[in-house]
Amino acid sequence: MTDSAGPPSDPDRPEATEGGGQQDGTPQDGTPKSGSPQDSPSPSGSPQGGAPQDSPPQGDVSQEKGPAAAEADTADGDGAAGPEDEAGKAEAGEAGAAASGEAEAGSEPAAGPVRGGADGVQTWADQPKDGIVAARKSHWLRWTALAASFLVLIAAGVGWWMYKKLDGNITTDTGAVAELKAYEKERPAPVVVDAQNILLIGSDSRAGDNRKYGRDDGGSQRSDTTILLHLAADRKSATAVSIPRDLMVEIPSCRTADDKKTRERFAQFNSAFELGGTACTIRTVERMTGIRIDHHMVVDFNGFKDMVDAVDGVEICLKEPINDKDAHLELPAGRQTLNGEEALGYVRARKSLGNGSDTERMERQQQFLGALVNKMQSNGVLLNPARLYPVLDAATKSLTTDPGLASLRDLYDLVRGMRDVPTEQVQFLTVPRQPYRNDPNRDELVEPDAGDLFKQLREDKPVAVVPADELEEAERDQESGRDGKPDDAASESPTPTPTYSGSSAADDLCKQ
């Protein structure tokens, strides 16, 4: 029987024994030793080259002990490994158990380090480097996620603080709501649900910081400006109707601040706010117009000034210079950008501008509000939270509203509904009026024009405004029968949109 020496020694594989002998028990010269365990069967009946891996390799024993010792061990039949083999196992680890299996052709290679070859297989030496890279990536990702979470928490905290601050600026008028609830049966019902009618009241109280603008009568409040703002249900138009402070109207019986009741009377419009506050003013407007007031806002002088400053001023054009000591205003003629203090003097000035009438003052107020709206929309204030915050902060500091608008969320929803309204559809006009027949210093409504206007707003129908000179020319043409259309065409046309003297936010005051 020919002895199988096994596969040739692999120079890349470590030797299993410390003595440097071949693992198959053959001397270095290649001559097989007599009595080698490879020539005798193992106790289990299998050749030594195929010995089970749980038995120590016997080739190492014969190499170290010599022929005589090997024969003695073979005679005993125990196949036990010597101490040298135990040392080999300690050094080679699991590779020692499979060393004898390499003597048989086709046997599985011994466990050992996996070398990198042409097939690109990683070696164990490379695995620690990959582990370090993976650990570093994992460490970096953890810190990145932690930092991002921290920034999100900071942003959320700042946002919440800003929200609470703005929300806390608003003063809620619960007294007016309770007063209106007591007279619910006499109030008009809403006609178009999605339309909004908001009463804007400019208070000219001289109490507190407003003392420098005039005499303080115990902090009493006056209705310097009152505007009925109608927002169309589709939010494609907004119509602001000024109500003259000197307009003679029917004022219902109202409850005063000291819990007394006033008598129903025909009196100047702004006396309703002075005696009965917001609730009395709302009831007076509802009785005059038949329009249900959904919300109300009261803004004082400082709130108006701060809003103008928050948008970096508003541009106007002056035909003549202004020097009004009462309004604290001195401006040259021409194009001007007014700051908050100057803007307040401009909209309040009366005797030193024009003919000194309240009519002209309302027109200036409307034009200025139109320029303010145009400035906010053209500069992207309503779409930029960073620029919108100062405006909201200024507005809410001096704002008193009903509970329906007493939160920042409610105000934001209102502003968001208006930000897409085209500036040419943001219209300003004054209710049709004329000098009161019994006192030319007071006003009265012009009918049926005023009634038609209120009906259009109540039913959420369109209203058109044109400059006063254009309206006068159109009225002259109509009176003379020169409307520019054939009689049959005019008769077949639909009902024309009521047209009133006014302006829009798109008007350029410097081109008029």
Coordinates of C-alpha atoms in Angstrom, one line a residue:
M1 CA 0.0 0.0 0.0
T2 CA 1.4 3.3 -1.0
D3 CA 1.7 5.9 1.7
S4 CA -0.2 9.2 1.0
A5 CA 1.9 12.1 2.1
G6 CA -1.0 14.5 1.7
P7 CA -0.9 17.8 -0.1
P8 CA 2.3 19.7 -0.3
S9 CA 3.0 22.1 2.4
D10 CA 1.5 25.6 1.8
P11 CA 4.1 28.2 2.6
D12 CA 1.4 30.6 3.6
R13 CA 0.0 28.2 6.3
P14 CA 1.6 28.2 9.7
E15 CA 3.2 24.9 10.9
A16 CA 1.1 23.0 13.5
T17 CA 4.2 22.0 15.5
E18 CA 6.9 23.8 17.2
G19 CA 9.6 21.3 16.0
G20 CA 9.2 22.3 12.4
G21 CA 8.4 18.6 11.3
Q22 CA 5.9 17.9 8.6
Q23 CA 2.3 17.3 9.7
D24 CA 2.2 13.9 8.0
G25 CA 5.0 12.4 10.2
T26 CA 7.5 12.3 7.2
P27 CA 11.1 13.4 7.8
Q28 CA 12.4 16.4 6.1
D29 CA 14.1 14.3 3.4
G30 CA 10.8 12.8 2.3
T31 CA 11.6 9.2 3.5
P32 CA 8.8 7.7 5.5
K33 CA 9.7 6.4 8.9
S34 CA 9.1 2.9 9.8
G35 CA 6.4 2.3 12.3
S36 CA 4.8 5.5 11.4
P37 CA 1.3 5.9 12.5
Q38 CA 0.3 6.4 8.9
D39 CA 1.2 2.7 8.2
S40 CA -0.9 1.4 11.0
P41 CA -4.7 1.7 11.5
S42 CA -6.0 3.8 14.3
P43 CA -7.9 2.2 17.1
S44 CA -11.1 3.2 15.5
G45 CA -10.3 1.4 12.3
S46 CA -9.7 4.4 10.2
P47 CA -6.4 5.7 8.8
Q48 CA -4.6 8.3 10.8
G49 CA -5.0 10.8 8.0
G50 CA -8.7 10.7 8.5
A51 CA -8.7 10.7 12.2
P52 CA -11.7 12.4 13.8
Q53 CA -11.0 16.0 14.7
D54 CA -11.8 15.4 18.4
S55 CA -8.6 13.2 18.6
P56 CA -5.2 14.8 18.8
P57 CA -3.1 14.5 15.7
Q58 CA -0.6 11.6 16.1
G59 CA 1.9 12.6 13.4
D60 CA 3.3 15.2 15.8
V61 CA 4.0 12.5 18.5
S62 CA 6.0 10.3 16.2
Q63 CA 8.1 13.2 15.0
E64 CA 9.1 14.3 18.5
K65 CA 9.6 11.0 20.2
G66 CA 11.5 9.0 17.5
P67 CA 10.7 5.6 16.1
A68 CA 10.9 3.6 19.3
A69 CA 8.6 5.8 21.3
A70 CA 6.2 5.9 18.3
E71 CA 6.1 2.1 18.2
A72 CA 5.5 1.9 21.9
D73 CA 2.6 4.3 21.6
T74 CA 1.2 2.3 18.7
A75 CA 1.4 -0.9 20.6
D76 CA -0.5 0.6 23.4
G77 CA -3.2 1.7 20.9
D78 CA -4.2 4.8 22.8
G79 CA -3.1 7.3 20.1
A80 CA -2.7 10.0 22.8
A81 CA -1.0 13.2 21.9
G82 CA 2.1 14.3 23.8
P83 CA 2.5 17.6 25.7
E84 CA 4.1 19.2 22.6
D85 CA 0.8 18.9 20.8
E86 CA -1.0 20.5 23.6
A87 CA 1.3 23.5 23.2
G88 CA 0.6 23.5 19.5
K89 CA -3.1 23.6 20.2
A90 CA -2.7 26.5 22.6
E91 CA -0.8 28.4 19.9
A92 CA -2.9 27.5 16.8
G93 CA -6.3 27.5 18.5
E94 CA -8.9 25.7 16.5
A95 CA -6.5 25.1 13.6
G96 CA -4.7 22.4 15.6
A97 CA -7.7 20.1 15.7
A98 CA -7.9 20.0 11.9
A99 CA -4.2 19.7 11.2
S100 CA -4.2 15.9 10.7
G101 CA -7.1 16.2 8.4
E102 CA -4.9 17.9 5.8
A103 CA -3.1 14.6 5.2
E104 CA -6.1 13.2 3.3
A105 CA -6.7 14.5 -0.3
G106 CA -9.9 16.4 -0.8
S107 CA -10.3 17.1 2.9
E108 CA -11.6 20.5 4.1
P109 CA -8.9 23.1 4.8
A110 CA -8.1 23.9 8.3
A111 CA -9.7 26.9 9.9
G112 CA -7.5 29.8 9.9
P113 CA -7.2 33.4 8.8
V114 CA -8.9 34.2 5.4
R115 CA -6.4 35.9 3.1
G116 CA -7.4 38.4 0.5
G117 CA -7.0 37.1 -3.0
A118 CA -7.9 37.9 -6.5
D119 CA -11.6 37.3 -5.7
G120 CA -11.5 40.3 -3.3
V121 CA -12.4 38.4 -0.2
Q122 CA -11.6 40.4 3.0
T123 CA -9.0 39.2 5.4
W124 CA -9.5 39.1 9.1
A125 CA -6.8 41.8 9.3
D126 CA -9.1 44.1 7.4
Q127 CA -12.1 43.5 9.5
P128 CA -11.1 45.7 12.4
K129 CA -10.6 48.7 10.1
D130 CA -14.1 48.3 8.7
G131 CA -15.4 48.0 12.3
I132 CA -13.7 51.2 13.3
V133 CA -15.1 53.1 10.2
A134 CA -18.6 51.7 11.0
A135 CA -18.3 52.7 14.6
R136 CA -17.2 56.2 13.7
K137 CA -20.1 56.6 11.2
S138 CA -22.5 55.3 13.8
H139 CA -21.1 57.7 16.4
W140 CA -21.3 60.6 14.0
L141 CA -24.9 59.8 13.0
R142 CA -25.9 59.6 16.7
W143 CA -24.4 63.1 17.4
T144 CA -26.0 64.5 14.3
A145 CA -29.4 63.2 15.2
L146 CA -29.0 64.5 18.8
A147 CA -28.0 68.0 17.5
A148 CA -30.9 68.1 15.0
S149 CA -33.3 67.1 17.8
F150 CA -31.9 69.8 20.0
L151 CA -32.3 72.5 17.3
V152 CA -35.9 71.3 16.7
L153 CA -36.7 71.6 20.4
I154 CA -35.1 75.1 20.5
A155 CA -37.1 76.2 17.5
A156 CA -40.3 74.8 18.9
G157 CA -39.6 76.5 22.2
V158 CA -39.0 79.9 20.5
G159 CA -42.1 79.4 18.3
W160 CA -44.2 78.6 21.3
W161 CA -42.9 81.5 23.3
M162 CA -43.6 83.9 20.4
Y163 CA -47.1 82.4 20.0
K164 CA -47.9 82.8 23.7
K165 CA -46.5 86.4 23.7
L166 CA -48.7 87.5 20.8
D167 CA -51.7 85.6 22.1
G168 CA -51.2 87.3 25.5
N169 CA -51.1 90.8 23.9
I170 CA -54.8 90.6 22.9
T171 CA -57.4 92.0 25.2
T172 CA -60.7 90.1 25.1
D173 CA -63.9 92.1 25.3
T174 CA -66.3 89.8 27.1
G175 CA -68.6 92.6 28.4
A176 CA -69.7 93.5 24.9
V177 CA -70.5 89.9 24.1
A178 CA -72.7 89.6 27.2
E179 CA -74.5 92.9 26.4
L180 CA -75.1 91.8 22.8
K181 CA -76.4 88.4 24.0
A182 CA -79.1 90.2 26.1
Y183 CA -80.4 91.8 22.9
E184 CA -80.1 88.8 20.6
K185 CA -83.7 88.8 19.5
E186 CA -83.5 92.3 18.0
R187 CA -80.3 91.7 16.1
P188 CA -80.4 90.9 12.4
A189 CA -79.7 87.3 11.3
P190 CA -76.7 86.5 9.0
V191 CA -77.7 86.2 5.4
V192 CA -74.5 84.7 3.9
V193 CA -72.8 82.4 6.3
D194 CA -69.2 82.4 4.9
A195 CA -69.1 86.2 4.5
Q196 CA -67.6 88.1 7.4
N197 CA -68.6 91.6 8.7
I198 CA -66.1 93.1 11.1
L199 CA -66.6 96.5 12.8
L200 CA -63.2 98.3 13.2
I201 CA -63.3 101.1 15.8
G202 CA -60.4 103.6 16.2
S203 CA -60.5 104.8 19.8
D204 CA -59.1 108.3 20.5
S205 CA -59.0 107.9 24.3
R206 CA -56.5 110.3 25.8
A207 CA -55.7 108.1 28.8
G208 CA -52.3 106.7 29.5
D209 CA -49.8 107.0 26.6
N210 CA -52.4 108.8 24.5
R211 CA -52.5 111.8 26.9
K212 CA -50.2 113.8 24.7
Y213 CA -52.7 113.9 21.8
G214 CA -55.3 115.9 23.7
R215 CA -57.2 116.6 26.9
D216 CA -58.1 113.6 29.1
D217 CA -61.7 113.6 30.3
G218 CA -61.2 111.0 32.9
G219 CA -60.0 108.5 30.4
S220 CA -63.2 108.6 28.4
Q221 CA -63.1 106.9 25.0
R222 CA -64.4 108.3 21.8
S223 CA -65.0 106.7 18.4
D224 CA -62.6 108.7 16.2
T225 CA -62.9 106.3 13.3
T226 CA -65.5 103.5 12.6
I227 CA -65.2 101.2 9.5
L228 CA -67.5 98.4 8.5
L229 CA -65.2 95.8 6.8
H230 CA -67.0 93.3 4.6
L231 CA -65.1 90.2 3.5
A232 CA -66.8 88.4 0.7
A233 CA -67.5 84.7 1.2
D234 CA -65.1 83.7 -1.6
R235 CA -62.4 86.0 -0.2
K236 CA -61.9 87.6 -3.5
S237 CA -62.9 91.1 -2.4
A238 CA -62.9 93.3 0.7
T239 CA -65.0 96.4 1.1
A240 CA -64.3 98.9 3.9
V241 CA -67.1 101.4 4.5
S242 CA -66.4 104.5 6.7
I243 CA -69.2 105.7 8.9
P244 CA -68.9 109.5 9.7
R245 CA -68.6 110.3 13.3
D246 CA -71.0 113.3 12.8
L247 CA -73.7 111.1 11.1
M248 CA -77.1 111.5 12.7
V249 CA -78.6 108.1 13.5
E250 CA -81.0 106.2 15.7
I251 CA -79.2 105.0 18.8
P252 CA -80.9 102.3 20.9
S253 CA -81.1 102.3 24.7
C254 CA -77.7 101.0 25.9
R255 CA -76.1 100.1 29.2
T256 CA -73.3 102.5 30.4
A257 CA -70.0 101.6 32.1
D258 CA -71.6 102.4 35.6
D259 CA -74.5 100.0 34.8
K260 CA -77.0 102.6 33.9
K261 CA -79.3 102.6 30.9
T262 CA -79.4 105.4 28.3
R263 CA -82.6 106.4 26.5
E264 CA -83.2 105.6 22.9
R265 CA -82.5 108.8 20.9
F266 CA -81.6 110.3 17.5
A267 CA -78.1 111.6 17.9
Q268 CA -74.6 111.9 16.6
F269 CA -73.1 108.5 15.8
N270 CA -69.9 108.6 17.8
S271 CA -71.9 109.3 21.0
A272 CA -72.9 105.6 21.0
F273 CA -69.3 104.5 21.7
E274 CA -68.7 107.3 24.2
L275 CA -71.7 106.4 26.4
G276 CA -72.4 102.7 25.7
G277 CA -69.1 101.4 24.5
T278 CA -68.6 98.7 21.8
A279 CA -71.9 96.9 22.3
C280 CA -73.9 100.1 21.8
T281 CA -71.9 101.0 18.7
I282 CA -72.5 97.5 17.2
R283 CA -76.2 97.7 17.9
T284 CA -76.4 101.1 16.3
V285 CA -74.7 100.0 13.1
E286 CA -76.8 96.8 12.9
R287 CA -80.0 98.9 13.3
M288 CA -78.9 101.4 10.6
T289 CA -77.6 98.8 8.0
G290 CA -79.5 95.6 8.7
I291 CA -76.1 93.8 8.6
R292 CA -75.1 91.3 11.3
I293 CA -71.8 92.2 12.8
D294 CA -69.7 89.0 13.3
H295 CA -66.7 90.4 15.0
H296 CA -65.3 93.7 16.3
M297 CA -61.8 95.2 16.9
V298 CA -60.9 98.3 18.9
V299 CA -57.5 99.8 18.1
D300 CA -56.0 102.8 19.9
F301 CA -53.4 105.4 18.7
N302 CA -50.3 103.5 19.7
G303 CA -51.4 100.3 18.0
F304 CA -51.8 102.2 14.7
K305 CA -48.3 103.9 15.1
D306 CA -46.5 100.7 15.8
M307 CA -48.1 98.9 12.8
V308 CA -46.8 101.6 10.5
D309 CA -43.3 101.4 12.0
A310 CA -43.4 97.6 11.7
V311 CA -43.6 97.9 7.9
D312 CA -40.9 100.5 7.8
G313 CA -43.3 103.4 7.0
V314 CA -45.9 104.1 4.4
E315 CA -45.5 106.2 1.3
I316 CA -48.0 109.0 0.4
C317 CA -48.0 112.1 -1.8
L318 CA -48.8 115.6 -0.6
K319 CA -50.1 118.3 -2.9
E320 CA -49.3 121.0 -0.3
P321 CA -47.1 121.2 2.7
I322 CA -48.6 120.5 6.1
N323 CA -47.9 122.4 9.3
D324 CA -50.4 121.3 12.0
K325 CA -49.3 121.9 15.6
D326 CA -52.4 120.0 17.0
A327 CA -51.5 116.9 15.0
H328 CA -47.8 117.3 15.7
L329 CA -47.2 117.2 12.0
E330 CA -44.9 119.3 9.7
L331 CA -44.2 117.9 6.2
P332 CA -43.2 119.4 2.8
A333 CA -45.2 118.8 -0.4
G334 CA -44.4 115.8 -2.6
R335 CA -43.7 112.2 -2.1
Q336 CA -43.2 111.2 1.6
T337 CA -42.6 108.1 3.6
L338 CA -44.4 108.5 6.9
N339 CA -43.3 106.8 10.1
G340 CA -45.8 105.8 12.8
E341 CA -46.0 109.2 14.6
E342 CA -46.3 111.1 11.3
A343 CA -48.9 108.7 10.0
L344 CA -51.0 109.2 13.1
G345 CA -50.9 113.0 12.7
Y346 CA -51.7 112.7 9.0
V347 CA -54.9 110.6 9.5
R348 CA -56.0 112.7 12.5
A349 CA -55.4 116.2 11.0
R350 CA -58.6 118.0 10.2
K351 CA -58.6 121.8 10.4
S352 CA -55.3 122.4 8.7
L353 CA -55.9 120.3 5.6
G354 CA -58.4 121.0 2.8
N355 CA -61.6 122.5 3.9
G356 CA -61.3 121.2 7.4
S357 CA -64.3 118.8 7.1
D358 CA -64.5 115.4 8.6
T359 CA -65.3 114.2 5.0
E360 CA -61.9 115.0 3.7
R361 CA -60.3 113.4 6.8
M362 CA -62.1 110.1 6.2
E363 CA -60.9 110.2 2.6
R364 CA -57.3 110.6 3.8
Q365 CA -57.8 107.8 6.3
Q366 CA -59.1 105.5 3.5
Q367 CA -56.2 106.4 1.2
F368 CA -53.6 105.8 3.9
L369 CA -55.1 102.4 4.9
G370 CA -55.1 101.4 1.2
A371 CA -51.4 102.4 1.0
L372 CA -50.7 100.4 4.2
V373 CA -52.4 97.3 2.7
N374 CA -50.5 97.7 -0.5
K375 CA -47.2 98.0 1.4
M376 CA -47.9 94.8 3.3
Q377 CA -48.8 92.8 0.2
S378 CA -46.2 94.1 -2.2
N379 CA -43.4 93.6 0.3
G380 CA -44.5 90.0 1.1
V381 CA -45.2 90.8 4.8
L382 CA -48.3 88.6 5.0
L383 CA -46.3 85.6 3.5
N384 CA -43.1 86.1 5.5
P385 CA -43.4 85.0 9.2
A386 CA -40.3 86.9 10.1
R387 CA -41.7 90.2 8.8
L388 CA -45.3 89.4 9.9
Y389 CA -44.4 88.9 13.5
P390 CA -43.5 92.6 14.2
V391 CA -46.8 93.6 12.5
L392 CA -48.8 91.2 14.6
D393 CA -46.9 92.2 17.8
A394 CA -47.7 95.8 17.1
A395 CA -51.4 95.1 16.3
T396 CA -52.1 92.8 19.2
K397 CA -50.5 95.1 21.8
S398 CA -53.3 97.7 21.4
L399 CA -56.1 95.5 20.2
T400 CA -59.3 94.6 21.9
T401 CA -61.5 92.1 20.3
D402 CA -64.5 89.8 20.8
P403 CA -63.7 86.2 21.9
G404 CA -64.0 85.0 18.4
L405 CA -60.9 86.9 17.4
A406 CA -59.1 87.0 20.7
S407 CA -56.5 84.4 19.8
L408 CA -53.5 84.6 17.5
R409 CA -54.8 81.6 15.6
D410 CA -58.1 83.4 14.9
L411 CA -56.3 86.5 13.7
Y412 CA -53.9 84.5 11.6
D413 CA -56.8 82.8 9.9
L414 CA -58.4 86.2 9.2
V415 CA -55.2 87.6 7.7
R416 CA -54.6 84.4 5.7
G417 CA -58.0 84.8 4.2
M418 CA -57.3 88.3 3.1
R419 CA -53.7 87.9 1.8
D420 CA -54.9 86.6 -1.6
V421 CA -57.3 89.4 -2.2
P422 CA -56.1 91.5 -5.2
T423 CA -55.2 95.1 -4.1
E424 CA -57.6 96.5 -6.7
Q425 CA -60.4 94.5 -5.0
V426 CA -59.6 96.0 -1.5
Q427 CA -62.0 99.0 -1.8
F428 CA -62.6 102.0 0.5
L429 CA -65.6 104.2 0.5
T430 CA -67.8 106.4 2.8
V431 CA -71.4 105.6 3.3
P432 CA -73.5 108.0 1.1
R433 CA -74.3 111.1 3.1
Q434 CA -75.0 114.8 2.9
P435 CA -75.2 117.7 5.3
Y436 CA -78.0 117.2 7.8
R437 CA -80.9 119.4 6.9
N438 CA -81.3 120.8 10.5
D439 CA -77.5 121.3 11.1
P440 CA -75.0 121.6 8.3
N441 CA -72.2 120.6 10.7
R442 CA -73.8 117.2 10.9
D443 CA -74.4 114.5 8.3
E444 CA -77.4 112.4 7.2
L445 CA -77.7 109.3 4.9
V446 CA -78.5 109.8 1.2
E447 CA -81.3 107.5 0.2
P448 CA -81.8 105.2 -1.7
D449 CA -78.0 105.1 -2.3
A450 CA -77.2 104.2 1.3
G451 CA -79.9 101.5 1.4
D452 CA -78.6 100.0 -1.9
L453 CA -75.1 99.8 -0.5
F454 CA -76.2 98.1 2.7
K455 CA -78.3 95.6 0.7
Q456 CA -75.3 94.7 -1.5
L457 CA -73.1 94.0 1.5
R458 CA -75.8 92.2 3.4
E459 CA -76.3 89.8 0.5
D460 CA -72.6 89.6 -0.3
K461 CA -73.0 91.1 -3.8
P462 CA -70.3 93.2 -5.5
V463 CA -69.8 96.9 -5.1
A464 CA -67.7 99.1 -7.4
V465 CA -65.8 102.3 -6.4
V466 CA -64.3 105.0 -8.7
P467 CA -62.7 108.4 -7.9
A468 CA -65.1 111.1 -7.1
D469 CA -64.5 113.1 -10.3
E470 CA -65.1 110.1 -12.5
L471 CA -68.4 109.3 -10.7
E472 CA -69.5 112.9 -11.1
E473 CA -68.9 112.8 -14.8
A474 CA -70.7 109.5 -15.1
E475 CA -73.7 111.0 -13.2
R476 CA -73.8 114.0 -15.5
D477 CA -73.7 111.8 -18.6
Q478 CA -76.6 109.7 -17.2
E479 CA -78.7 112.8 -16.5
S480 CA -78.2 114.1 -20.0
G481 CA -79.0 110.7 -21.6
R482 CA -75.5 110.2 -23.0
D483 CA -74.5 106.8 -21.6
G484 CA -72.8 105.8 -24.9
K485 CA -75.1 102.8 -25.5
P486 CA -78.1 102.2 -27.7
D487 CA -81.4 102.2 -25.8
D488 CA -82.1 98.6 -26.7
A489 CA -78.7 97.5 -25.5
A490 CA -79.1 99.3 -22.2
S491 CA -82.5 97.7 -21.6
E492 CA -81.2 94.2 -22.2
S493 CA -78.1 94.5 -19.9
P494 CA -78.2 93.0 -16.5
T495 CA -78.6 95.1 -13.3
P496 CA -75.5 97.2 -13.1
T497 CA -73.2 97.0 -10.1
P498 CA -73.8 99.9 -7.7
T499 CA -70.9 102.4 -8.0
Y500 CA -69.8 104.7 -5.3
S501 CA -67.1 107.3 -4.8
G502 CA -64.0 105.8 -3.3
S503 CA -60.6 104.3 -3.8
S504 CA -58.7 101.0 -3.8
A505 CA -55.5 99.8 -2.4
A506 CA -54.0 99.6 -5.9
D507 CA -54.4 103.4 -6.5
D508 CA -51.2 105.4 -6.7
L509 CA -51.8 108.5 -4.7
C510 CA -49.0 110.3 -6.4
K511 CA -50.7 110.0 -9.8
Q512 CA -54.0 111.4 -8.8

